[in-house]
Coordinates of N, CA and C and ligand atoms in Angstrom, one line a residue:
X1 N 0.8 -1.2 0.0 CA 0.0 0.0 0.0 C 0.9 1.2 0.0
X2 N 0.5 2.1 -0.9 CA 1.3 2.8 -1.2 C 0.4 4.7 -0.5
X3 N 0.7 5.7 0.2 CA -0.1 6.6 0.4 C 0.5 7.8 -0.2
X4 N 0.5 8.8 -1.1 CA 0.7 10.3 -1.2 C -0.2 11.0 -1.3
X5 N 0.6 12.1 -0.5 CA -0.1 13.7 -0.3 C 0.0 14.6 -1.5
X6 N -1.3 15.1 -1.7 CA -1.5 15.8 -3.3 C -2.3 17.4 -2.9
X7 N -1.9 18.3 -3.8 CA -2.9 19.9 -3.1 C -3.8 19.8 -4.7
X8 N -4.8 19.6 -4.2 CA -5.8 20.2 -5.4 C -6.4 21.8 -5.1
X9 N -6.3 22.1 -6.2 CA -6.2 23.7 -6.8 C -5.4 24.4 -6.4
X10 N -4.0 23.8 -6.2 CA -2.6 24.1 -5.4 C -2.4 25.9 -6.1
X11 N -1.7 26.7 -5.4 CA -1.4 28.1 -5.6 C -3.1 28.6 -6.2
X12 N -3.9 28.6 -5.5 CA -5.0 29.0 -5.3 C -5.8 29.2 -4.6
X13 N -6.6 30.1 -4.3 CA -7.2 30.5 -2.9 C -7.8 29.4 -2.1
X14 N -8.1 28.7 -3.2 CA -9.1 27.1 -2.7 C -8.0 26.0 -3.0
X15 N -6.9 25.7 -2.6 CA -5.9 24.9 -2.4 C -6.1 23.6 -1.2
X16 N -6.4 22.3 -1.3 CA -6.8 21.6 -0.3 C -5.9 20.2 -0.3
X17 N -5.5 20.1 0.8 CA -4.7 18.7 0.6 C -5.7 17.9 -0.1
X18 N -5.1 16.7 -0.3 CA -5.7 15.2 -0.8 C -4.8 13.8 -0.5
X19 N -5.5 13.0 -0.8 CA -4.6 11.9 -0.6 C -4.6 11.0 -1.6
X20 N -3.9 10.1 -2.1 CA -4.5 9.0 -2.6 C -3.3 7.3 -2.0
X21 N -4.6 6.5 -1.9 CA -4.5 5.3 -1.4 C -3.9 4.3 -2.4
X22 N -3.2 3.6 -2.7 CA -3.0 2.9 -3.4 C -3.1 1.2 -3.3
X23 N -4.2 0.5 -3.0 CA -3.6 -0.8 -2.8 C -2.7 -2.0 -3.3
X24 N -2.5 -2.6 -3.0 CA -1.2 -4.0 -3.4 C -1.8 -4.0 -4.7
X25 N -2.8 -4.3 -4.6 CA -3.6 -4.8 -6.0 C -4.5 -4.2 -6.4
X26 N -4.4 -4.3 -8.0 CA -5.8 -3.7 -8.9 C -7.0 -3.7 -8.4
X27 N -7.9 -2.7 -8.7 CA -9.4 -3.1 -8.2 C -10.1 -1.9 -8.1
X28 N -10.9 -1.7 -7.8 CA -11.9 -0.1 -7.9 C -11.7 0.6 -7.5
X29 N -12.3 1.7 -8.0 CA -11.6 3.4 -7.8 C -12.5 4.0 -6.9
X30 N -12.1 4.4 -5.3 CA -13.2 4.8 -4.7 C -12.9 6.2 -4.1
X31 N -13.7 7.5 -4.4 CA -13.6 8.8 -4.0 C -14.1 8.8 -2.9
X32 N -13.7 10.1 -1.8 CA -14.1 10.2 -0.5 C -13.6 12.1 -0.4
X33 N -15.4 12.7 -0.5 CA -15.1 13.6 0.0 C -15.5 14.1 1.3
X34 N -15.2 15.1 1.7 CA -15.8 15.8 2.9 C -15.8 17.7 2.8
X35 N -16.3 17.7 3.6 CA -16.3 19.4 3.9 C -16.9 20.0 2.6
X36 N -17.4 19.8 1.9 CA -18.1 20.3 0.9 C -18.7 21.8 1.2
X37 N -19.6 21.3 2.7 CA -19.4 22.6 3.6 C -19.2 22.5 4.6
X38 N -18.1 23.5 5.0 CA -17.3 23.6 5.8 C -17.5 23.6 7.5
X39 N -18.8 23.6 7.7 CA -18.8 23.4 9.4 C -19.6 21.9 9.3
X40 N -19.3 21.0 9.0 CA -19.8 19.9 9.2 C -18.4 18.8 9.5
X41 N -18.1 18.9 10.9 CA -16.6 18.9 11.3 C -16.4 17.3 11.6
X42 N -17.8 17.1 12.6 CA -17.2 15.1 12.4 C -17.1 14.5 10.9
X43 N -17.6 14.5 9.9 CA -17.3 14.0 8.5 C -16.2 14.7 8.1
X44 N -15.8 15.7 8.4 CA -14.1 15.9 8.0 C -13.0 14.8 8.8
X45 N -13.4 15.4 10.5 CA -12.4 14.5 11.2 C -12.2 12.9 10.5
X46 N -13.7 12.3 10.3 CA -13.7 11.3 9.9 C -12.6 10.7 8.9
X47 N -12.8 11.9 7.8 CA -12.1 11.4 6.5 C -10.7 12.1 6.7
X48 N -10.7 12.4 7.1 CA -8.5 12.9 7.9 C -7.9 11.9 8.6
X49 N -9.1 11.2 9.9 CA -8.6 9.9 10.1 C -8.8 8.9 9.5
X50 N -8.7 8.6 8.4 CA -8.8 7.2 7.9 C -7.9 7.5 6.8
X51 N -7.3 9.1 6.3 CA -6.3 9.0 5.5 C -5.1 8.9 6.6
X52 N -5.4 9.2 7.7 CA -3.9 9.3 9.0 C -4.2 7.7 8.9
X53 N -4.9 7.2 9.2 CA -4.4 5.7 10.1 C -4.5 4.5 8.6
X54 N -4.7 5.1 7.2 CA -4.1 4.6 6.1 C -2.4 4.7 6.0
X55 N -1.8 6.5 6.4 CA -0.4 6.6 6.1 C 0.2 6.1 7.6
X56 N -0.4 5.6 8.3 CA 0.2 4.7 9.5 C 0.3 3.4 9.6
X57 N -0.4 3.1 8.7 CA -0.8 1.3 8.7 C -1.6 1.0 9.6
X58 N -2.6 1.5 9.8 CA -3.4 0.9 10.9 C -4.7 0.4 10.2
X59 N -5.0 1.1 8.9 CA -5.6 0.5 7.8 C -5.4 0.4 7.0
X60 N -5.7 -0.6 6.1 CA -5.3 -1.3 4.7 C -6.0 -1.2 3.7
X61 N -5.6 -0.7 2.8 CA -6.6 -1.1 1.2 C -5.5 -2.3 0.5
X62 N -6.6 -3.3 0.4 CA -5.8 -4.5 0.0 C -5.7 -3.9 -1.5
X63 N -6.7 -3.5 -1.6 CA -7.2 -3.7 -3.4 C -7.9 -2.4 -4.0
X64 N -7.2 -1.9 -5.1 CA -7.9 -0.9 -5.8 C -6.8 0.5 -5.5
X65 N -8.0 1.5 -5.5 CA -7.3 2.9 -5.2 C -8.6 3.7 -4.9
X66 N -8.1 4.5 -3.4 CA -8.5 5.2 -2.6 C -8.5 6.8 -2.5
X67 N -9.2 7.7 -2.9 CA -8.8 9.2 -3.3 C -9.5 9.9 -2.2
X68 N -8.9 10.5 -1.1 CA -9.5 11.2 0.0 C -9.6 13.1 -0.1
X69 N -10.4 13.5 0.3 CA -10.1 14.7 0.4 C -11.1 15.3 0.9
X70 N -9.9 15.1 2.6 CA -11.0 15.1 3.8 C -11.7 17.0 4.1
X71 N -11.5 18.0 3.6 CA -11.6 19.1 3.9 C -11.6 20.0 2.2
X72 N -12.7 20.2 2.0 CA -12.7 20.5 0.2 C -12.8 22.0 0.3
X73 N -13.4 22.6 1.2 CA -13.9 23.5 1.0 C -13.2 24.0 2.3
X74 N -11.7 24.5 2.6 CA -11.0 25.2 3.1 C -10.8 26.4 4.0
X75 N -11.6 27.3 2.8 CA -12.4 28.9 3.2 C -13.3 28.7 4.2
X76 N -14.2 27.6 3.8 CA -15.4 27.7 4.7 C -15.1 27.3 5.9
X77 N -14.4 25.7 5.9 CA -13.7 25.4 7.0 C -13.2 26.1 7.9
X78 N -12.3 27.0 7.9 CA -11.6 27.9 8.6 C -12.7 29.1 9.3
X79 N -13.5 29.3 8.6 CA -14.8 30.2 9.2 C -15.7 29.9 9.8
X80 N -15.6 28.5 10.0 CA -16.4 27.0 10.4 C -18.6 27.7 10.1
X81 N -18.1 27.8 8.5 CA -19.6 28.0 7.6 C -19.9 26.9 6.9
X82 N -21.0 27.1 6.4 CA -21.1 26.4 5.3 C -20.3 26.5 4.2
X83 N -20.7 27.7 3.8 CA -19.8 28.0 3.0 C -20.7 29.1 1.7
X84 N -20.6 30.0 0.8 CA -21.2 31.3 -0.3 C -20.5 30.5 -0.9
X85 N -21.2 30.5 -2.5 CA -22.5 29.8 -2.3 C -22.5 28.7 -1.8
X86 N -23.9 27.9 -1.8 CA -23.8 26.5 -1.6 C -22.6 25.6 -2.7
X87 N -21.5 25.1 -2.2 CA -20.7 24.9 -3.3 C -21.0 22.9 -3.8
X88 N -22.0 22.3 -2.9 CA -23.2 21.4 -3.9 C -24.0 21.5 -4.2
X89 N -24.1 23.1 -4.9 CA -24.9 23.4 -5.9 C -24.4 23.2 -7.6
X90 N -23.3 23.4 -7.1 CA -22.5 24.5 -8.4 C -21.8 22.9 -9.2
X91 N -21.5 21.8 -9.0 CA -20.5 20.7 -9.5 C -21.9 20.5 -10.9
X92 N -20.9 20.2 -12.0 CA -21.4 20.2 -13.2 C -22.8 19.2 -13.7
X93 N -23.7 19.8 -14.0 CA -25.5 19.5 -14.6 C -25.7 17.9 -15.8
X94 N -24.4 18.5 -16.5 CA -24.9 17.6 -17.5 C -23.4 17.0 -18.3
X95 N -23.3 16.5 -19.1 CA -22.3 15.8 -19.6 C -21.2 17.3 -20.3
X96 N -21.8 17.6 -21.0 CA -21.3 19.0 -21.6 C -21.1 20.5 -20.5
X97 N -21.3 20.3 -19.6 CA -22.1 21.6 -18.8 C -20.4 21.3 -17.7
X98 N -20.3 22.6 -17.2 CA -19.1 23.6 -16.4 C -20.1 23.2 -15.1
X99 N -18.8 23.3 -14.1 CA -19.0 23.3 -12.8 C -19.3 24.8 -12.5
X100 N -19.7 25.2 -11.5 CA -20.0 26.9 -11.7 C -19.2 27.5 -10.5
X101 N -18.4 26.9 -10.0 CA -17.3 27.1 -9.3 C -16.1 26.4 -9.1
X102 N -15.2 27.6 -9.0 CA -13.3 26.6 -9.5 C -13.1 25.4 -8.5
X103 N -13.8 25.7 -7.2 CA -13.2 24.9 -6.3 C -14.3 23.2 -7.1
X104 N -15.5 23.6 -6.7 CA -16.3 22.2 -7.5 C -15.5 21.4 -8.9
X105 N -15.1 22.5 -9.8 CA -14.3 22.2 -11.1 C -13.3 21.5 -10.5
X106 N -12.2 22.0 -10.1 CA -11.2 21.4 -9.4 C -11.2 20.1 -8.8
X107 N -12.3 19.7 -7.7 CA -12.8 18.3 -7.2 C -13.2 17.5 -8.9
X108 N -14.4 17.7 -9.5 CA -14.4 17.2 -10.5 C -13.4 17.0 -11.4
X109 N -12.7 18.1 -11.6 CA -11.5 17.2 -12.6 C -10.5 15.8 -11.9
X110 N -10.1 16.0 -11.0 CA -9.6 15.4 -10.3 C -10.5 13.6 -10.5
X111 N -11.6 13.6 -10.2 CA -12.7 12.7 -10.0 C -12.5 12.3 -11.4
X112 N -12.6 13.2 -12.4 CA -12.9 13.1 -13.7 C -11.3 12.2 -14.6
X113 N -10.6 12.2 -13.8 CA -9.2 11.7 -13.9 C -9.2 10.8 -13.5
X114 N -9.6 9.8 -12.5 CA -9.3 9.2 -11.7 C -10.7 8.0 -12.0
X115 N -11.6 8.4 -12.9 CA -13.0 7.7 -13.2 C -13.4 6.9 -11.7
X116 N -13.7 7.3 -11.0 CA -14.4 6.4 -9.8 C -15.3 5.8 -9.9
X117 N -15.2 4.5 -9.2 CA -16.2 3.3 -9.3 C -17.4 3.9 -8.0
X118 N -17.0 4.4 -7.6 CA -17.9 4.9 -6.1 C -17.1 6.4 -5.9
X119 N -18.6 6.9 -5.5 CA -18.3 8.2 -4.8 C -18.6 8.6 -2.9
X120 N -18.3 8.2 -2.2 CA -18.9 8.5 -0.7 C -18.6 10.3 -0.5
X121 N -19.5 11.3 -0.8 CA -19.7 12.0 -0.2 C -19.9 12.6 1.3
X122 N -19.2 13.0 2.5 CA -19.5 12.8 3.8 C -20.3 14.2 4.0
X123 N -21.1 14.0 4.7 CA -22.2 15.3 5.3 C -22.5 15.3 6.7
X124 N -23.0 16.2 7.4 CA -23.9 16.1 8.8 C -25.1 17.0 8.1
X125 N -26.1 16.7 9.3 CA -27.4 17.4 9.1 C -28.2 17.7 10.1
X126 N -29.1 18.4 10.3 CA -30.5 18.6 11.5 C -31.3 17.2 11.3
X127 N -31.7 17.2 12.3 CA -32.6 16.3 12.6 C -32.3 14.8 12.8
X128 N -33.6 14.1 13.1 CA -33.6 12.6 12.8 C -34.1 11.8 11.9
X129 N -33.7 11.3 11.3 CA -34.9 11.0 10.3 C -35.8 9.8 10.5
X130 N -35.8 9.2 11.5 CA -36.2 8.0 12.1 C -37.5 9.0 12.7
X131 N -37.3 10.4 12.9 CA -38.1 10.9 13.6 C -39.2 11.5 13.1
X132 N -38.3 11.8 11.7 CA -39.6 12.7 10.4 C -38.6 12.4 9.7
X133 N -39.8 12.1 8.2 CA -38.8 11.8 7.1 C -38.7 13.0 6.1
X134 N -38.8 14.5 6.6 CA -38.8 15.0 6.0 C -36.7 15.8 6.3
X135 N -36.5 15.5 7.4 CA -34.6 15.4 7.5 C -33.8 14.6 7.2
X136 N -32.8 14.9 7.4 CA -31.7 14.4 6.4 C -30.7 13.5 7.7
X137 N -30.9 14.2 8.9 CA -29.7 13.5 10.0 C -29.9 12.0 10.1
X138 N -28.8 11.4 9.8 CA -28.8 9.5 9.7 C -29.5 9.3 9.0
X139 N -29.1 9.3 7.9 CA -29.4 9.1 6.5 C -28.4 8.7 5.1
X140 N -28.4 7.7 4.6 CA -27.5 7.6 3.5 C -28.3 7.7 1.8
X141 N -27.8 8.2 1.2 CA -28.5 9.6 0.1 C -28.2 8.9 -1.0
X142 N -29.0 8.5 -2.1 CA -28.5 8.1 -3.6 C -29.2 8.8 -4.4
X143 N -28.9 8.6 -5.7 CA -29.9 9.0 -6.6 C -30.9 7.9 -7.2
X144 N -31.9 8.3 -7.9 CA -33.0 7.2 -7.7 C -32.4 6.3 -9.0
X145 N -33.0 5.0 -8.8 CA -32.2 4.3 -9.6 C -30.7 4.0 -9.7
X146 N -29.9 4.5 -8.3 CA -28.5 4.0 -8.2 C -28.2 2.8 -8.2
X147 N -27.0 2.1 -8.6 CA -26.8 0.6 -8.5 C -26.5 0.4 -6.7
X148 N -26.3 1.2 -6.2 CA -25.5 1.6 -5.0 C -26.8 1.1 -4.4
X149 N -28.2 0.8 -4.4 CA -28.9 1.1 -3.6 C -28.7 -0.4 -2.4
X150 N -28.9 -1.7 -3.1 CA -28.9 -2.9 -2.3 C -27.8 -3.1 -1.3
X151 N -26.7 -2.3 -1.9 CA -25.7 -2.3 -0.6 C -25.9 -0.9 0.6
X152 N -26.0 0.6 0.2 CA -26.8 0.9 0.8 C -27.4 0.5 2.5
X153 N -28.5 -0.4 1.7 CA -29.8 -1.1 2.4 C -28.8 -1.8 3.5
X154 N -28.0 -2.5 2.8 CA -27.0 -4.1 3.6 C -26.4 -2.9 5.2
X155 N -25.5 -2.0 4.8 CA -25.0 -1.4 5.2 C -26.1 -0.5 6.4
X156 N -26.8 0.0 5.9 CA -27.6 0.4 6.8 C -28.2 -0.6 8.3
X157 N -28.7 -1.9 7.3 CA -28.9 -2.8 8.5 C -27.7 -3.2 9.6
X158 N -26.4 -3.1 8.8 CA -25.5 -3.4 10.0 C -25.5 -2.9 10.8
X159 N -25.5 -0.8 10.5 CA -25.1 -0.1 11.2 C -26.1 0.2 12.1
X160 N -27.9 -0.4 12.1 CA -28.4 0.1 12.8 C -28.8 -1.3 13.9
X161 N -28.3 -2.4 13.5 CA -28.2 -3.1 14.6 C -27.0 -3.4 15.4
X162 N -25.8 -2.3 15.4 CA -25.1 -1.6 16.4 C -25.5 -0.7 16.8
X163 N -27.1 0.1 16.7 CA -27.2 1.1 17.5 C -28.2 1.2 18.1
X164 N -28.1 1.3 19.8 CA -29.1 0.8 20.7 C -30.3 1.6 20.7
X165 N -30.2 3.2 20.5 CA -31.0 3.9 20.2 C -31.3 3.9 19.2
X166 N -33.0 3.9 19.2 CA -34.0 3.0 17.7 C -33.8 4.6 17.1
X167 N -34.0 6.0 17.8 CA -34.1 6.9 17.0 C -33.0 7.5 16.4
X168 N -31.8 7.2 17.2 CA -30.4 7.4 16.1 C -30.4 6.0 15.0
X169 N -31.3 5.2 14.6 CA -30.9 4.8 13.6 C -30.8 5.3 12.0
X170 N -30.2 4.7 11.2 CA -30.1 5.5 9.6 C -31.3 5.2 8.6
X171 N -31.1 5.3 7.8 CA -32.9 5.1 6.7 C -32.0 5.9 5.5
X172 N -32.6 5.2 4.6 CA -32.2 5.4 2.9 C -33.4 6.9 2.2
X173 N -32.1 7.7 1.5 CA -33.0 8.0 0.8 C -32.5 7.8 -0.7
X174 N -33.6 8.3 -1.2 CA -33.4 8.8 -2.9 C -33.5 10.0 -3.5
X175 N -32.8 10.5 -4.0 CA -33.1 12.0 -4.2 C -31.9 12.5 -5.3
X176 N -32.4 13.1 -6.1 CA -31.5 13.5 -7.2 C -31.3 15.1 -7.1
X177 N -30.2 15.7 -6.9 CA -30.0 16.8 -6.4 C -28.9 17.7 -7.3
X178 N -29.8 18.4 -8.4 CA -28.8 18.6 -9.8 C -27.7 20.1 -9.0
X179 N -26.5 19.6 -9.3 CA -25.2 20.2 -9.0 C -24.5 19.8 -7.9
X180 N -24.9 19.2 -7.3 CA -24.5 18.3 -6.0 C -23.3 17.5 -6.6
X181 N -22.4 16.7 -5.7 CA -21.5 16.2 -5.9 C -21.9 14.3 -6.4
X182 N -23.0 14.5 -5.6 CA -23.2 13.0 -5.6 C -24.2 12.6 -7.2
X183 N -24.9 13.7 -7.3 CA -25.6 13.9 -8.3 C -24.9 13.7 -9.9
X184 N -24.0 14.4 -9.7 CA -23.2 14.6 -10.9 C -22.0 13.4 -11.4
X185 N -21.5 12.9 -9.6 CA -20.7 12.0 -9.8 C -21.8 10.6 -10.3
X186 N -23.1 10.2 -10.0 CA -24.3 9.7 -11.0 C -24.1 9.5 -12.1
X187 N -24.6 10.6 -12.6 CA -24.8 11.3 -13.9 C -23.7 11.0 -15.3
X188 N -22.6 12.0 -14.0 CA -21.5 12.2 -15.4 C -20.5 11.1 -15.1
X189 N -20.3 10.6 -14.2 CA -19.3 9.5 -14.3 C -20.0 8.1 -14.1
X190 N -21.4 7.9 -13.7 CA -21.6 6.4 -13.8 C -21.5 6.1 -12.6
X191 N -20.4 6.5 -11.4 CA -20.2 6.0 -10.3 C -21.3 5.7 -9.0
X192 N -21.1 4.6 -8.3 CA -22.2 4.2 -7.5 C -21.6 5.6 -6.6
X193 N -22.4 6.5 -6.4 CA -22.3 7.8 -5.5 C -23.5 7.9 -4.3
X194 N -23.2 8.4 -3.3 CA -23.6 8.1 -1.9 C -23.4 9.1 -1.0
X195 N -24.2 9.8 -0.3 CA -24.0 10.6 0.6 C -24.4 10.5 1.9
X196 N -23.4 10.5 2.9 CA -23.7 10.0 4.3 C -24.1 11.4 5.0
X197 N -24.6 11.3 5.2 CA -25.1 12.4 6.7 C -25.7 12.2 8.1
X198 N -24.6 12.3 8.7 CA -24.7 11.9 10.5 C -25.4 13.3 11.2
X199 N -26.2 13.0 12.4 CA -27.1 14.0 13.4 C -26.4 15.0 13.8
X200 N -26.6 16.5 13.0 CA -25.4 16.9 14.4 C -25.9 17.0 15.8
X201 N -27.0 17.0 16.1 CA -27.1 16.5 17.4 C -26.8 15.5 18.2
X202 N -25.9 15.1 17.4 CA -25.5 13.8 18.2 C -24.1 14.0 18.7
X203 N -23.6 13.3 20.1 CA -22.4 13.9 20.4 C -20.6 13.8 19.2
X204 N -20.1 14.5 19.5 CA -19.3 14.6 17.7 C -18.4 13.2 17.7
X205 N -17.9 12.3 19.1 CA -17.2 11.3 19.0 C -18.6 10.2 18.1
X206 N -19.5 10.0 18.6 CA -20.5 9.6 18.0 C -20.7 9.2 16.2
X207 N -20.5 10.6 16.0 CA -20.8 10.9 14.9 C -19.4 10.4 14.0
X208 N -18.5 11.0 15.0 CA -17.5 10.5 14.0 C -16.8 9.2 13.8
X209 N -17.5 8.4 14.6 CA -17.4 6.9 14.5 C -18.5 6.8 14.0
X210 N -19.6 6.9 14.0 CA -20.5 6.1 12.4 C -20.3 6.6 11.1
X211 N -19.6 8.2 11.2 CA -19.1 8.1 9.8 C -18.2 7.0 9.2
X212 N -17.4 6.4 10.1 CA -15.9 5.7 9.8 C -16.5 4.2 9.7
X213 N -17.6 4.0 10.7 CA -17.8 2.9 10.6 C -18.7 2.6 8.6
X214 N -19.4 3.4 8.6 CA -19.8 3.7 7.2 C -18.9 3.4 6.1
X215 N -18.2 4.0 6.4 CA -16.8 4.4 5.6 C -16.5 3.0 5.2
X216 N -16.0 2.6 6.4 CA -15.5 0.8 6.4 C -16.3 0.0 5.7
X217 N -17.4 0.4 6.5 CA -18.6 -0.9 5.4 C -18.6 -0.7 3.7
X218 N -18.4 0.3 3.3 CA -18.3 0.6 2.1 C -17.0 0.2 1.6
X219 N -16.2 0.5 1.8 CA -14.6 -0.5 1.8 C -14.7 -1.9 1.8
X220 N -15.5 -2.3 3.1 CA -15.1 -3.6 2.3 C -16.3 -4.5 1.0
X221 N -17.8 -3.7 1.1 CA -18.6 -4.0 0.3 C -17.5 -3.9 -1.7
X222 N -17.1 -2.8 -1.4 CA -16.0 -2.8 -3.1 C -15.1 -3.7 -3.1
X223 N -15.0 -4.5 -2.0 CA -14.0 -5.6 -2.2 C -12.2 -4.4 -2.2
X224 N -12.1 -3.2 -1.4 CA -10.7 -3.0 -1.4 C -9.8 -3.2 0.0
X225 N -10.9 -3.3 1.2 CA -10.2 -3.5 2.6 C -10.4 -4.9 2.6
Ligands
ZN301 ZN1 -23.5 19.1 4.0

């Protein structure tokens, strides 16, 4: 397993580390963003720790190649915002069609280089959704008709019979969200794409262990851990 550190949109205001994972062996190409916007801090921590305890050896990608980039949206980060504008609005509509911001452009080319078999998008949100299905908190996000969906579902049942509280558990949705990361990575690359979003009401060690635990189940469903 091989790990390097990469700056996408390097000498530019929106300059963000990256990583990419390399395993022993051939096998699928899986993206991992976070911070899209920028105060949604356990799915950052999340995706920083699993690129740290990838360049430590404490985890393994047996197989494929792993592209992290745990903090996308830097500016916002640092202001701890969302982020002007919504910047999963702006990632590119249609086959032919521009991202409508450098930093979105930037993640996409990158993605667009790299053709990903899977996209995990990392999010937080309000609410429960076990509570109303009109929130997003514990929730994992496809577009309708994803191939992604039956694992999804698998993944969900694991995670919610590790969790003792019935109203922190997760629930599927479907939802096509044109400009969005997950949407686009759909659309324009084909990739099984997926958006996690954990409670922020829920305490942040919490949150940031079911992102990771997510994270994992996804890993090893592509066959690369
Ligand atoms: Zn978000």
């Amino acid at each position: 397993m091989l790990v390097t550190r990469h700056v996408l949109a390097a000498s530019s205001p929106y300059a963000a580390p990256y990583y990419i994972v390399r395993g022993t062996n051939p096998g699928p190409v899986m993206m991992i963003t976070s911070g899209v916007h920028g105060n949604e801090t356990a799915s950052m921590a999340a995706a920083q720790k699993l690129a740290d305890d990838c360049i430590a050896g404490r985890y393994v990608i047996h197989r494929g190649t792993l592209i992290i980039v745990p903090r996308v949206n830097q500016q916002a980060y640092a202001r701890e915002i969302r982020g002007k504008p919504d910047l999963n609005r702006t990632f590119p509509r249609r086959k032919s069609g521009k991202a409508k911001h450098p930093l979105a452009a930037a993640v996409f080319r990158l993605a667009r280089a790299h053709q990903p078999d899977w996209w995990l998008d990392l999010h937080e949100a309000n609410g429960l959704s076990q509570l109303s299905p009109r929130v997003l908190g514990q929730t994992l996000i496809t577009n309708p008709g994803s191939s992604s969906v039956a694992i999804c579902r698998k993944i969900i049942e694991r995670m919610n019979r590790s969790i003792p509280v019935h109203k922190h558990h997760f629930n599927l949705k479907r939802h096509e969200l044109p400009g969005s990361a997950r949407t686009a990575a759909a659309r324009l690359l084909s990739a099984k794409s997926v958006t996690v979003e954990t409670c922020w009401s829920l305490k942040r060690a919490v949150r940031i262990r079911y992102q990771t635990e997510i994270v994992h189940h996804f890993l090893r469903e592509a066959g690369m851990s």
